[in-house]
Coordinates of C-alpha atoms (C1' of nucleotides) in Angstrom, one line a residue:
Chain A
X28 CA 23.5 -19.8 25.5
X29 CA 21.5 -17.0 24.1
X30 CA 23.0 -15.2 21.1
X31 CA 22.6 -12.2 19.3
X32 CA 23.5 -10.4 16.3
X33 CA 25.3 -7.3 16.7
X34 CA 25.0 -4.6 13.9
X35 CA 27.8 -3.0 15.5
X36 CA 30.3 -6.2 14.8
X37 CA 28.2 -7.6 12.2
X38 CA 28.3 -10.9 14.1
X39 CA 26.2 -13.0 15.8
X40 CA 27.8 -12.3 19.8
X41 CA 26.8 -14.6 22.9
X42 CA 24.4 -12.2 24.8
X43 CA 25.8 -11.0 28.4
X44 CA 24.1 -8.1 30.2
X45 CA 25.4 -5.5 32.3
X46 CA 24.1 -6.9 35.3
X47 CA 23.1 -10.6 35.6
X48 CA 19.3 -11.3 34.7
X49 CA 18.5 -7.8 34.1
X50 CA 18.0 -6.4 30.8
X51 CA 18.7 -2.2 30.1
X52 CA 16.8 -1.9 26.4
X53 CA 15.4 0.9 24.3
X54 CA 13.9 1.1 21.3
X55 CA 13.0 4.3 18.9
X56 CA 9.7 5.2 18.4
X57 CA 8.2 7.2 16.4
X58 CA 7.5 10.3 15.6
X59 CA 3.8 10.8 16.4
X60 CA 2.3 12.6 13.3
X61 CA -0.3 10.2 11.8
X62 CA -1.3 6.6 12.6
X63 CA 1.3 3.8 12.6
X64 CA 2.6 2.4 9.4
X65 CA 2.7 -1.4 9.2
X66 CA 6.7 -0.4 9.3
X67 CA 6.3 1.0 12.9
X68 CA 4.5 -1.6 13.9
X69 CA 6.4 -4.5 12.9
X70 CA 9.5 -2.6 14.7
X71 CA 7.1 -2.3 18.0
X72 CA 6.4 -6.2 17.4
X73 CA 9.9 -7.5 16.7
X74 CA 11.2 -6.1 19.5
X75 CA 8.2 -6.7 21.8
X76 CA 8.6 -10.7 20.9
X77 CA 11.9 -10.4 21.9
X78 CA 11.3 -8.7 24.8
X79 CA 8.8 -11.3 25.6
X80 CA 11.3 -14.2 25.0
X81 CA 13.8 -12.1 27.4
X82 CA 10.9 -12.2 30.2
X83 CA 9.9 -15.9 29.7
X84 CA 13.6 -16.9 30.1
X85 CA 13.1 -15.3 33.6
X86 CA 14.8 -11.8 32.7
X87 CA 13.6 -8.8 34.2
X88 CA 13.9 -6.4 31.0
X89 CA 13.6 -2.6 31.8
X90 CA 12.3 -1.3 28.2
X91 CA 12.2 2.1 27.1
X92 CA 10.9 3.7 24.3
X93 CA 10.1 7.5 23.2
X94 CA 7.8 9.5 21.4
X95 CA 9.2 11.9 19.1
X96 CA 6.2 14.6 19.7
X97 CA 7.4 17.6 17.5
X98 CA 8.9 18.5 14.3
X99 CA 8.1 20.0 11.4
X100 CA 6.5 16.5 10.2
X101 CA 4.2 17.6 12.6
X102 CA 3.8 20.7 12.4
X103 CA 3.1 19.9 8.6
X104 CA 0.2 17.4 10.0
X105 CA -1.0 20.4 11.8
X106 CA -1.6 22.8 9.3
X107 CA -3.4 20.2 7.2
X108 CA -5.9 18.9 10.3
X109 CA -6.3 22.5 11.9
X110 CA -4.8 21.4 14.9
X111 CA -1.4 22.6 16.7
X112 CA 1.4 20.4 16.9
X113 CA 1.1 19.7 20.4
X114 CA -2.7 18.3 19.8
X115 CA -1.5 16.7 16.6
X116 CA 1.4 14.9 18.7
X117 CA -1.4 14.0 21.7
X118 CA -4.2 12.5 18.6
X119 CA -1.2 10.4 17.4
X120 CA 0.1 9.3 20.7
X121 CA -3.4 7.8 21.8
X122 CA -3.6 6.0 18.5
X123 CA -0.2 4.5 19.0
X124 CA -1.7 3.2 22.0
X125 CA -5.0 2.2 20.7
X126 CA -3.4 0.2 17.4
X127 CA -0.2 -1.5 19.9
X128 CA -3.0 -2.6 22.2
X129 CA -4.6 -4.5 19.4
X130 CA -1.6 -5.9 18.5
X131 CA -1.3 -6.9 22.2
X132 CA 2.6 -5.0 22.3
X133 CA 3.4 -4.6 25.9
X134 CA 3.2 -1.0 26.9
X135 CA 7.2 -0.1 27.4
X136 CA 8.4 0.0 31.1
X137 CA 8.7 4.0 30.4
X138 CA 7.8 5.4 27.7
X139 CA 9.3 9.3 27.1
X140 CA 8.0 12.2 25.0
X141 CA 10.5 14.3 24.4
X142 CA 9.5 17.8 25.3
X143 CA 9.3 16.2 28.7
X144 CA 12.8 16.1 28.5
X145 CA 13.8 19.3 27.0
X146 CA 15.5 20.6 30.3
X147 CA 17.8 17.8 30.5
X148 CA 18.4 18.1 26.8
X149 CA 20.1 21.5 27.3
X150 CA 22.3 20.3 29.9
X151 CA 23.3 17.1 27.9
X152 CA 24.2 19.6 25.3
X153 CA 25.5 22.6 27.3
X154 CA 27.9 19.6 28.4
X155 CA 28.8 18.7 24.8
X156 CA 29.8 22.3 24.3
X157 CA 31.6 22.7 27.5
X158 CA 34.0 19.6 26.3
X159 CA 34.8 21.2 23.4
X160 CA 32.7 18.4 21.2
X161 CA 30.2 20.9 19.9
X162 CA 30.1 24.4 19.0
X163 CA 27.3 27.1 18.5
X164 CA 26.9 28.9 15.5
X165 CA 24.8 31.7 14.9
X166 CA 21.9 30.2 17.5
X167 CA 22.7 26.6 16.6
X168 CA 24.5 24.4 17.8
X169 CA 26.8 21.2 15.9
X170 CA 28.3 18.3 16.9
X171 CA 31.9 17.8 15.8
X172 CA 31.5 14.5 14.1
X173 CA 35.2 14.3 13.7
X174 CA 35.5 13.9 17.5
X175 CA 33.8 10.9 17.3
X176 CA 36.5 8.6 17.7
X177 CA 34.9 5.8 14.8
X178 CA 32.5 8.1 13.7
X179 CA 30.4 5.6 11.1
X180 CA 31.7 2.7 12.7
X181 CA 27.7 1.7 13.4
X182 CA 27.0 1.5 9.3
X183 CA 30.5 0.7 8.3
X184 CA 30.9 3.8 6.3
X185 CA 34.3 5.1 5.6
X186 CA 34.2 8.5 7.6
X187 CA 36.0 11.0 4.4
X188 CA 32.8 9.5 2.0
X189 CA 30.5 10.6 4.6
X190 CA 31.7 13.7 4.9
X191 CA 32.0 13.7 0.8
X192 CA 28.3 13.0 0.4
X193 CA 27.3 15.3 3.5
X194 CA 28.9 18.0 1.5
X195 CA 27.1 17.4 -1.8
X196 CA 23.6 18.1 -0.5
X197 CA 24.4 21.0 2.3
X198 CA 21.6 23.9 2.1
X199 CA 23.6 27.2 1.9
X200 CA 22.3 28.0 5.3
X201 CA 24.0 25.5 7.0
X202 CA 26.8 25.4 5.5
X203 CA 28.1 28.7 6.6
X204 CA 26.6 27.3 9.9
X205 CA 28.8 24.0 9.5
X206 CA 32.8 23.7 10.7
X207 CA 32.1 20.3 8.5
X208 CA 29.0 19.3 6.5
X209 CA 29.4 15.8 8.3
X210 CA 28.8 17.8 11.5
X211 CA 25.3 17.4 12.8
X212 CA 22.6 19.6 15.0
X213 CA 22.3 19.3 18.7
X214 CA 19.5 22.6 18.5
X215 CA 18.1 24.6 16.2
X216 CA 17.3 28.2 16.8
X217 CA 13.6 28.4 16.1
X218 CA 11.8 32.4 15.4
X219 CA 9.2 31.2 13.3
X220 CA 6.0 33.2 14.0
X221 CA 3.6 30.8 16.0
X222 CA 6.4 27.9 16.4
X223 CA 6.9 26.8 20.1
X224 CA 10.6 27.4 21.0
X225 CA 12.5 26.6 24.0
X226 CA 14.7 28.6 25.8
X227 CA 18.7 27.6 26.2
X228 CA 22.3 29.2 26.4
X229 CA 22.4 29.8 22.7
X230 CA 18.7 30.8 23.0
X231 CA 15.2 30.3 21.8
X232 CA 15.1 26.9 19.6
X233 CA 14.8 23.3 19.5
X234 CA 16.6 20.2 19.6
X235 CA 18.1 17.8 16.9
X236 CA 16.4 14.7 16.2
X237 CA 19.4 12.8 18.0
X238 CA 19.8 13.8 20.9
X239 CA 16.3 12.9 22.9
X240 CA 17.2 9.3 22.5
X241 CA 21.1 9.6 24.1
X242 CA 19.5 12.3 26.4
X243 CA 16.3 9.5 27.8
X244 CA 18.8 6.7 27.6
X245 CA 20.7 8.8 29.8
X246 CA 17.8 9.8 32.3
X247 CA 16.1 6.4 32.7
X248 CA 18.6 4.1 32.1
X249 CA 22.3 5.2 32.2
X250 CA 25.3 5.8 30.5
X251 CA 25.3 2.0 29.1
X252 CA 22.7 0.0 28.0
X253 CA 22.8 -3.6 27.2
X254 CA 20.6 -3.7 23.8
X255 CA 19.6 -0.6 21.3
X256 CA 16.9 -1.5 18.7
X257 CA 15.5 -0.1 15.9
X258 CA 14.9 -0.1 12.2
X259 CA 18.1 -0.8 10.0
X260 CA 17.3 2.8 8.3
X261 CA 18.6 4.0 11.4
X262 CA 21.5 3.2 11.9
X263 CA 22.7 6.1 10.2
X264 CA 22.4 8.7 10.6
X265 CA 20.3 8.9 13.7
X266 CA 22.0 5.8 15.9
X267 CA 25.4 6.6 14.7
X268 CA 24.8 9.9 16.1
X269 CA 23.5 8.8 19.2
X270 CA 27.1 7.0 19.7
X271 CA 28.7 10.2 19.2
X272 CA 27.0 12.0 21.0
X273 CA 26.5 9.4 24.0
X274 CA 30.2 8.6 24.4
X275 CA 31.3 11.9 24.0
X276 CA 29.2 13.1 27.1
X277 CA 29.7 9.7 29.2
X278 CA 33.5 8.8 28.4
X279 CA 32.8 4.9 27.9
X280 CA 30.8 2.3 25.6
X281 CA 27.0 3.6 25.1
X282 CA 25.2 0.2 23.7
X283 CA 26.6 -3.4 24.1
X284 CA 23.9 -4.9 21.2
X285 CA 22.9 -2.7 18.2
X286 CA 19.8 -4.9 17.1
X287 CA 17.9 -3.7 13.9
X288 CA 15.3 -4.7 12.3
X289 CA 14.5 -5.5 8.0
X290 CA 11.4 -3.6 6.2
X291 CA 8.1 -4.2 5.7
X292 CA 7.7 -4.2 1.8
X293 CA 4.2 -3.8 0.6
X294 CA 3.4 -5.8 -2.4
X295 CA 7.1 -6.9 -3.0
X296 CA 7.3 -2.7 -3.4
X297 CA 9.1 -0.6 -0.7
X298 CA 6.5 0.9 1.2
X299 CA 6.3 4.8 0.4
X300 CA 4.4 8.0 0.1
X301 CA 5.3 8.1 -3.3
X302 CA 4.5 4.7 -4.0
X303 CA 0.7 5.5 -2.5
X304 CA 1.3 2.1 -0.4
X305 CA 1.5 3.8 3.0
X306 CA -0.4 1.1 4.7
X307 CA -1.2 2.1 8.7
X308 CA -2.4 -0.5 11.4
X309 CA -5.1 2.0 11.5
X310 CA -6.8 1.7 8.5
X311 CA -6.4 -2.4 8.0
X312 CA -8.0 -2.7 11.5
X313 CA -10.7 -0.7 10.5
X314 CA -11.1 -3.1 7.8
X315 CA -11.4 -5.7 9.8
X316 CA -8.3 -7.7 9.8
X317 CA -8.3 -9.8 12.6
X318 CA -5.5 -8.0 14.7
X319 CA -3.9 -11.3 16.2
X320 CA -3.5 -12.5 12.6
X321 CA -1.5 -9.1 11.5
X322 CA 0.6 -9.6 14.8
X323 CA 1.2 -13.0 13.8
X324 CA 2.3 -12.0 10.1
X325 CA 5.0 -9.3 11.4
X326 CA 6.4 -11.6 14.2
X327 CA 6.6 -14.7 12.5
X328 CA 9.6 -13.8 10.3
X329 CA 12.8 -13.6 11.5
X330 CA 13.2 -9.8 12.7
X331 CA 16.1 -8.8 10.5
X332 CA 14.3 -10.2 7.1
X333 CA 12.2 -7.9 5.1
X334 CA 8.5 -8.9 5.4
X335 CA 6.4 -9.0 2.5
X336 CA 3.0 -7.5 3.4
X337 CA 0.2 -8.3 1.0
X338 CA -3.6 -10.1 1.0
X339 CA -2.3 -13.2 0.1
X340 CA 0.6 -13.2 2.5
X341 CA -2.1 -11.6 5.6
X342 CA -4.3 -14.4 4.0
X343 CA -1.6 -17.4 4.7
X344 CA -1.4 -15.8 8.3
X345 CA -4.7 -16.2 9.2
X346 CA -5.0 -19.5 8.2
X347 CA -2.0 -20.7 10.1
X348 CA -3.3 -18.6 13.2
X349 CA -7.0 -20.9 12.7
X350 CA -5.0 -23.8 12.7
X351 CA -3.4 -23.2 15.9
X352 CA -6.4 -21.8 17.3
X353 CA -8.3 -25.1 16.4
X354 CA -6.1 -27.1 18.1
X355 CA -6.4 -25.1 21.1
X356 CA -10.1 -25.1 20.8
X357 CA -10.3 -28.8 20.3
X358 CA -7.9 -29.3 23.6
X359 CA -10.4 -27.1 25.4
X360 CA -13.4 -29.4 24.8
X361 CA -11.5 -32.5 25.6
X362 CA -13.5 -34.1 28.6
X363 CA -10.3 -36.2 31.0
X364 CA -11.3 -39.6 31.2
X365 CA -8.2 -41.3 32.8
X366 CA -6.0 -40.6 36.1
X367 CA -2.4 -40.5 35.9
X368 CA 0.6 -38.7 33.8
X369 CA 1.6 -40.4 30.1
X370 CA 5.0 -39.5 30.7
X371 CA 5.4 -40.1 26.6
X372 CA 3.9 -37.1 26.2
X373 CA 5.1 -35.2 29.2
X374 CA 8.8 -36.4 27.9
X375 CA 8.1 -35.0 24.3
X376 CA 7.3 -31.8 25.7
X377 CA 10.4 -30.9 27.6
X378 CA 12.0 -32.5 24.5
X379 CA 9.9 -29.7 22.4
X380 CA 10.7 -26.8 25.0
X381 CA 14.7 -27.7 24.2
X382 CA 14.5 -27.1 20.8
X383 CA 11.7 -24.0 21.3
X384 CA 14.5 -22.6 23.7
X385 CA 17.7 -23.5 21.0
X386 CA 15.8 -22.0 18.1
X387 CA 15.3 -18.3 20.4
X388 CA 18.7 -18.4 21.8
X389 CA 19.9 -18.4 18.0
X390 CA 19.0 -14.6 17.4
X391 CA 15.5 -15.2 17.9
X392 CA 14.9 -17.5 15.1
X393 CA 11.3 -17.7 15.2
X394 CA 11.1 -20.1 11.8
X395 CA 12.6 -22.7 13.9
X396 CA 10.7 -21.7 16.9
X397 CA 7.3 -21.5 15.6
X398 CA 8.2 -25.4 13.6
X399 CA 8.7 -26.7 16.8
X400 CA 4.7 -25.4 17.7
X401 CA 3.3 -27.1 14.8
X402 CA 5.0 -30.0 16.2
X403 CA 2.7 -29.3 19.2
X404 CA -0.4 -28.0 17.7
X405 CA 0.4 -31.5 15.5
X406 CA 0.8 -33.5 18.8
X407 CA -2.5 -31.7 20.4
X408 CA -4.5 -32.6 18.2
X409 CA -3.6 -36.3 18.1
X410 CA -4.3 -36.5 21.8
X411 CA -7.3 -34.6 21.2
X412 CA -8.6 -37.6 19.3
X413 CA -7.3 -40.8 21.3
X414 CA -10.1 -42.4 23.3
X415 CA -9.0 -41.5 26.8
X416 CA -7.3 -38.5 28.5
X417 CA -5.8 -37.7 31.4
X418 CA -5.9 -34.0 33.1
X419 CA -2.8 -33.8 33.4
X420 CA -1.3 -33.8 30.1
X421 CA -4.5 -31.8 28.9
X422 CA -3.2 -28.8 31.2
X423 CA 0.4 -29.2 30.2
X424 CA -0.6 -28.9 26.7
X425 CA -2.6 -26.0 27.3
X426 CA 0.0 -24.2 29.1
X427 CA 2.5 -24.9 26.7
X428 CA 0.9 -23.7 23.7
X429 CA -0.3 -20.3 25.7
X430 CA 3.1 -20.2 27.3
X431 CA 4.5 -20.2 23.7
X432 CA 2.0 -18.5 22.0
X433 CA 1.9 -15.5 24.1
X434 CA 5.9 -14.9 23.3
X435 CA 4.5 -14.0 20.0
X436 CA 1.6 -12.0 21.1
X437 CA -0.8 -14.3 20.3
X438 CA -3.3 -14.5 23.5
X439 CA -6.6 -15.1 21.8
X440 CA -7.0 -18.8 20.9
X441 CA -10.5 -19.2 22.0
X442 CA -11.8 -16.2 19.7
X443 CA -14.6 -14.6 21.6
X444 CA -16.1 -14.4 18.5
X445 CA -20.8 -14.8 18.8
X446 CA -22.9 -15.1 16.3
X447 CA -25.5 -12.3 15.5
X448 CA -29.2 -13.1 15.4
X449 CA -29.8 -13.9 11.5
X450 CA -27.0 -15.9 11.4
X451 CA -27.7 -18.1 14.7
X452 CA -31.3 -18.1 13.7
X453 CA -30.0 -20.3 10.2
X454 CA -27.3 -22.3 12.3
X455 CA -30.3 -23.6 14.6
X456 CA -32.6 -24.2 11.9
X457 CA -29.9 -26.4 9.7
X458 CA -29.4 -28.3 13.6
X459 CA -32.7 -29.1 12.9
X460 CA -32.9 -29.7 9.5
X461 CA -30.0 -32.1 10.7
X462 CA -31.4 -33.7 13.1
X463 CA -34.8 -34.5 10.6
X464 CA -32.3 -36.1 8.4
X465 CA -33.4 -33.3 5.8
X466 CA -30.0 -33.0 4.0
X467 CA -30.9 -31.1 0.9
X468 CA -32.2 -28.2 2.9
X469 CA -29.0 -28.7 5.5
X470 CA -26.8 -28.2 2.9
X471 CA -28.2 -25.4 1.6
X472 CA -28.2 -23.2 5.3
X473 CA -24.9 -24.6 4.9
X474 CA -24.0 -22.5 1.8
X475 CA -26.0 -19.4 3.2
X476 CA -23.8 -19.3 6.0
X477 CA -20.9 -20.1 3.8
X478 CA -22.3 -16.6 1.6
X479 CA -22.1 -15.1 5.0
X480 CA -18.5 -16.2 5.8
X481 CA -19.3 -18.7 8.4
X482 CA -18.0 -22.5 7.9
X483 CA -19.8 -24.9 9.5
X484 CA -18.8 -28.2 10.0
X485 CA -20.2 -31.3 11.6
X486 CA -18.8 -33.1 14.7
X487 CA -19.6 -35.5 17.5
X488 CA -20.6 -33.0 19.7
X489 CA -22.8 -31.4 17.3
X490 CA -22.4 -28.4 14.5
X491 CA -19.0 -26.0 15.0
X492 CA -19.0 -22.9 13.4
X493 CA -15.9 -20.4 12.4
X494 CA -16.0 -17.2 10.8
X495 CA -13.7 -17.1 8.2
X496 CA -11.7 -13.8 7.5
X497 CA -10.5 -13.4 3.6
X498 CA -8.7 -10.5 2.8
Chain B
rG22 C1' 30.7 4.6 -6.5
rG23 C1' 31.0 2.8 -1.1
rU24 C1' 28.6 -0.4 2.6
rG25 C1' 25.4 -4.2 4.3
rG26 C1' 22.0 -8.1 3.0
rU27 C1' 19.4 -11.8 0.0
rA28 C1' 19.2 -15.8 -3.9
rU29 C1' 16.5 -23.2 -1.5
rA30 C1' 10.0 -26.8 -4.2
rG31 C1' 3.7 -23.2 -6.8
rC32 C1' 4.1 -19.7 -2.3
rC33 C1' 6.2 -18.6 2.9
rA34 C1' 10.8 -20.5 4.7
rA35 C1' 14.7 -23.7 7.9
rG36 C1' 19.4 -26.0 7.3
rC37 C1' 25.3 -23.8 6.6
rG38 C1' 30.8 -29.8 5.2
rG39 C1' 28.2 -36.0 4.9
rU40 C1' 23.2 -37.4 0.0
rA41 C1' 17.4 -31.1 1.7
rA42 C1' 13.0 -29.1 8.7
rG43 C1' 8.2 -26.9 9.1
rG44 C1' 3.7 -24.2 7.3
rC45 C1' 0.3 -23.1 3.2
rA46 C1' -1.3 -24.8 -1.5
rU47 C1' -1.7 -29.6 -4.7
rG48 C1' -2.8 -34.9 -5.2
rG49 C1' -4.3 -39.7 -2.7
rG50 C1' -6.3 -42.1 1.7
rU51 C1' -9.1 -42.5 6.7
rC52 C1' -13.3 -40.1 9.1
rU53 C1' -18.3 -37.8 7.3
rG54 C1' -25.2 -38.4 4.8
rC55 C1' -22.1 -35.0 1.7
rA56 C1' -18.7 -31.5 3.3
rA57 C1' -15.6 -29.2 6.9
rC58 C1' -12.0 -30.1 10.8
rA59 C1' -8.4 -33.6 12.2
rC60 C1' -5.1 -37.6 11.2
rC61 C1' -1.9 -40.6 7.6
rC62 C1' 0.8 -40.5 2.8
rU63 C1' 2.6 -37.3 -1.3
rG64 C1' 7.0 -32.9 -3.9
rA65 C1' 12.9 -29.6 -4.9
rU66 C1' 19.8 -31.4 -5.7
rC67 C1' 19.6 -25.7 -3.2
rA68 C1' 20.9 -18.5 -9.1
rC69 C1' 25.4 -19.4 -12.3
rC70 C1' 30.9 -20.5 -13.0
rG71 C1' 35.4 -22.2 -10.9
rG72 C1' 38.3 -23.9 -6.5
rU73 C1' 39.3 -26.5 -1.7
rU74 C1' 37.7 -31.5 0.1
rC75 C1' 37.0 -38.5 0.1
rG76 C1' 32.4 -35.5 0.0
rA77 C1' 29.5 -28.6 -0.6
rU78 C1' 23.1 -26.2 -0.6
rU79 C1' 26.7 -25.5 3.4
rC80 C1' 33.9 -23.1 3.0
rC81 C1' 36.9 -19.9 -0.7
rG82 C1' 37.1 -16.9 -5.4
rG83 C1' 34.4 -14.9 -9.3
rU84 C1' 29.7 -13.7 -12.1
rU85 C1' 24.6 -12.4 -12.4
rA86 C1' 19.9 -10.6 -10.2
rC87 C1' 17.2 -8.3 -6.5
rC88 C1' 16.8 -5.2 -1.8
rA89 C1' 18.4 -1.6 1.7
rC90 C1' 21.6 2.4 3.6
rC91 C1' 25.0 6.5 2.3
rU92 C1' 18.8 12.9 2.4
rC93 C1' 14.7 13.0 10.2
rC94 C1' 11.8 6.9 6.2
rA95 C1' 10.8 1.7 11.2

RNA sequence: GGUGGUAUAGCCAAGCGGUAAGGCAUGGGUCUGCAACACCCUGAUCACCGGUUCGAUUCCGGUUACCACCUCCA
């Protein structure tokens, strides 16, 4: 039975949906004013492997996700690039596409900007008002967090400390604005010069960063929703808001799961402007980090641990990545010599997919999970080397590590990888060189292409060759 | 101050009442012209103090250290 841990309860809860083999999830995105932090992305990942796992157990998962595509962070971008928030918000969305497409994240089943909402968003807080759960003030308009039955109850905060620290960094405007400085904004009244604004009852503004999520959870997938994910900084304010606001409007229980995931530190350091360790997909890419090795860094920790990001960890990931692609590479190349089915192996495998399944089902414990394929990468490469084969078990071993690989977005095992001309040109003379028995000069196209970052090594089928990546 | 979390071998990291999974690294071996790959073998009494128990890394209490949230930062 699949289990999850429920920020909301604190405790690991056996997972029921809504409605049987269907999954109702969202997850925050972001908000789309430069490229994607390695925070963002191991958010997108986390919950993309889940996702994944959800599917391969034979869910059908309905996934939505939203671009947060104005703001002043935004319009802050803008004025530095020379661009206007709207173009700023489209250059950032087609990156987040770009960089989650490298990191093979499935695109989400919808995926919502918000000022394609904005209509809705007025209703959803004309309604608010009309139930007496929010009030304008002076062109703004607040949500009563007192009338939030359990107001805090997501972060297990005690409501009067809120409200004690709300009070102890109010700007002056607001607070005349405010009934109570824990109160939050629905909309903003916006009449800066050369600032889109959007008309409503209380008119010209903009919404609160809240309420497009409770609004597109509301427009794409109802009033209740099996899981809610996002990064643990978010569970307040901005999710314990969304309760508030979402139960207020729908009279009944808005999230079933509250799932969040840890931090990405940076060099054991918390990753921060400050800090000058922003580190964005982006820019490592550009690099040249192999992109299935970085996916494979932020998915192999369990999703609620902090990850430490640095060369030496990235470094560790590749090589465990090689491993498992050598295996799969060595699988590939096997030629079956034999009929039949070695039900040994066959046996073992179901054996394996039990425990695969038992580590997942335990809040997505991917340590155990990803054990239990070294077991197999372990267990392909023994049958790689026995003297016969059978086709059988050569395409059940495939499948299962693709099947299991592919949870954790890992799709490239065969590395598509060529060789460019200078570096072919030395890795057919030292075949020669071989093949003359001329070691001393063998060895040393060996170490060129060694200076080069090629490995080459020698097997029965002739010379292999790997690129390694070193960060 | 409040809340949540974490402390296990050189590093990453499982286990959560019965004498410590796995990966990387290290060392040894097989294979190899030499290497590389692969395979085999190789390492820790679990932050500290007390308690419960026949027995605790695992439960309870306390201490210490670190991290996060309590400011639109995933």
């Amino acid at each position: 039975m699949l289990q999850t841990y429920n920020t909301y309860s604190l405790e690991q809860e056996e997972f029921q949906p809504l409605q049987a083999g269907q999954i109702k999830m969202y997850v925050c995105g972001p908000t789309v004013y430069n490229y994607i932090h390695l925070g963002n992305a191991r958010s997108a990942i986390a919950f993309d492997t889940i996702r994944r796992y959800f599917e391969y157990v034979g869910y059908k998962v309905n996934y939505v996700s939203n671009f947060t595509d104005l703001g002043d962070k935004i319009l802050a971008q803008g004025e530095k690039e020379g661009l206007t928030e709207e173009q700023v918000a489209q250059k950032y969305e087609a990156a987040f596409d770009e960089d989650t497409a490298q990191l093979n994240i499935k695109p989400a089943t919808v995926r919502s900007k918000a000022t394609e909402v904005m209509p809705e968003i007025v209703d959803y807080i004309k309604n608010l008002v009309d139930q007496g759960l929010a009030y304008e003030s002076e062109g703004d308009v607040y949500f009563s967090a007192k009338k939030s039955p359990d107001y805090g109850h997501l972060s297990h905060q005690n409501f009067d400390e809120l409200e004690e620290n709300a009070a102890g960094r109010l700007d002056p405007v607001e607070a005349k604005r405010k009934q109570d400085p824990i109160d939050f904004a629905l909309w903003k009244g916006e009449h800066r010069e050369g600032v889109k604004a959007w008309p409503s009852p209380w008119g010209p503004g903009r919404p609160g960063w809240h309420i497009e999520c409770s609004v597109m959870i509301q427009k794409y997938l109802g009033s209740e929703i099996d899981i809610h994910g996002g990064g643990i900084d978010l569970a307040f304010p901005h999710h314990t808001n969304e309760i508030a606001q979402s139960e207020g409007h729908n009279h009944e229980r808005f999230v079933r799961y509250w799932m969040h995931n840890g931090f990405v530190n940076v060099n054991n350091e918390k990753m921060s402007k400050s800090l000058g360790n922003f580190t964005t997909v982006h820019d490592l890419l550009a690099n040249g980090v192999d992109p299935q090795a970085l996916r494979y860094l932020l998915g192999k920790t369990h999703y609620r641990r902090p990850i430490n990001y640095s060369m030496d960890t990235l470094n560790q990931a590749q090589i465990e990545l090689d491993r498992i692609r050598r295996a799969y590479q060595a699988l590939t190349e096997v030629q079956a010599s034999e009929k039949g089915e070695d039900l040994t192996i066959i046996g073992r495998l179901d054996e394996m997919e039990t425990r695969f399944r038992e580590a997942m089902d335990d809040d997505f414990n991917t340590e155990n999970a990803l054990t239990v394929v070294f077991e197999l990468v372990n267990l392909v490469n023994q049958y790689s080397k026995e003297d016969k084969q059978q086709e059988t078990v050569i395409t059940a071993l495939q499948k299962k590590m693709t099947d299991w690989l592919a949870i954790f977005g890992i799709v490239d095992l065969l590395g598509q990888d060529q060789l460019n001309e200078t570096e072919q040109a030395l890795f057919d003379q030292r075949a020669e060189a071989r093949a003359a028995k001329d070691f001393a000069k063998s060895d040393q196209l060996r170490d060129q292409l060694a200076d080069l970052g090629i490995t080459v090594r020698d097997t029965s089928q002739g010379q292999k060759w790997e690129r390694k990546q070193a960060y």
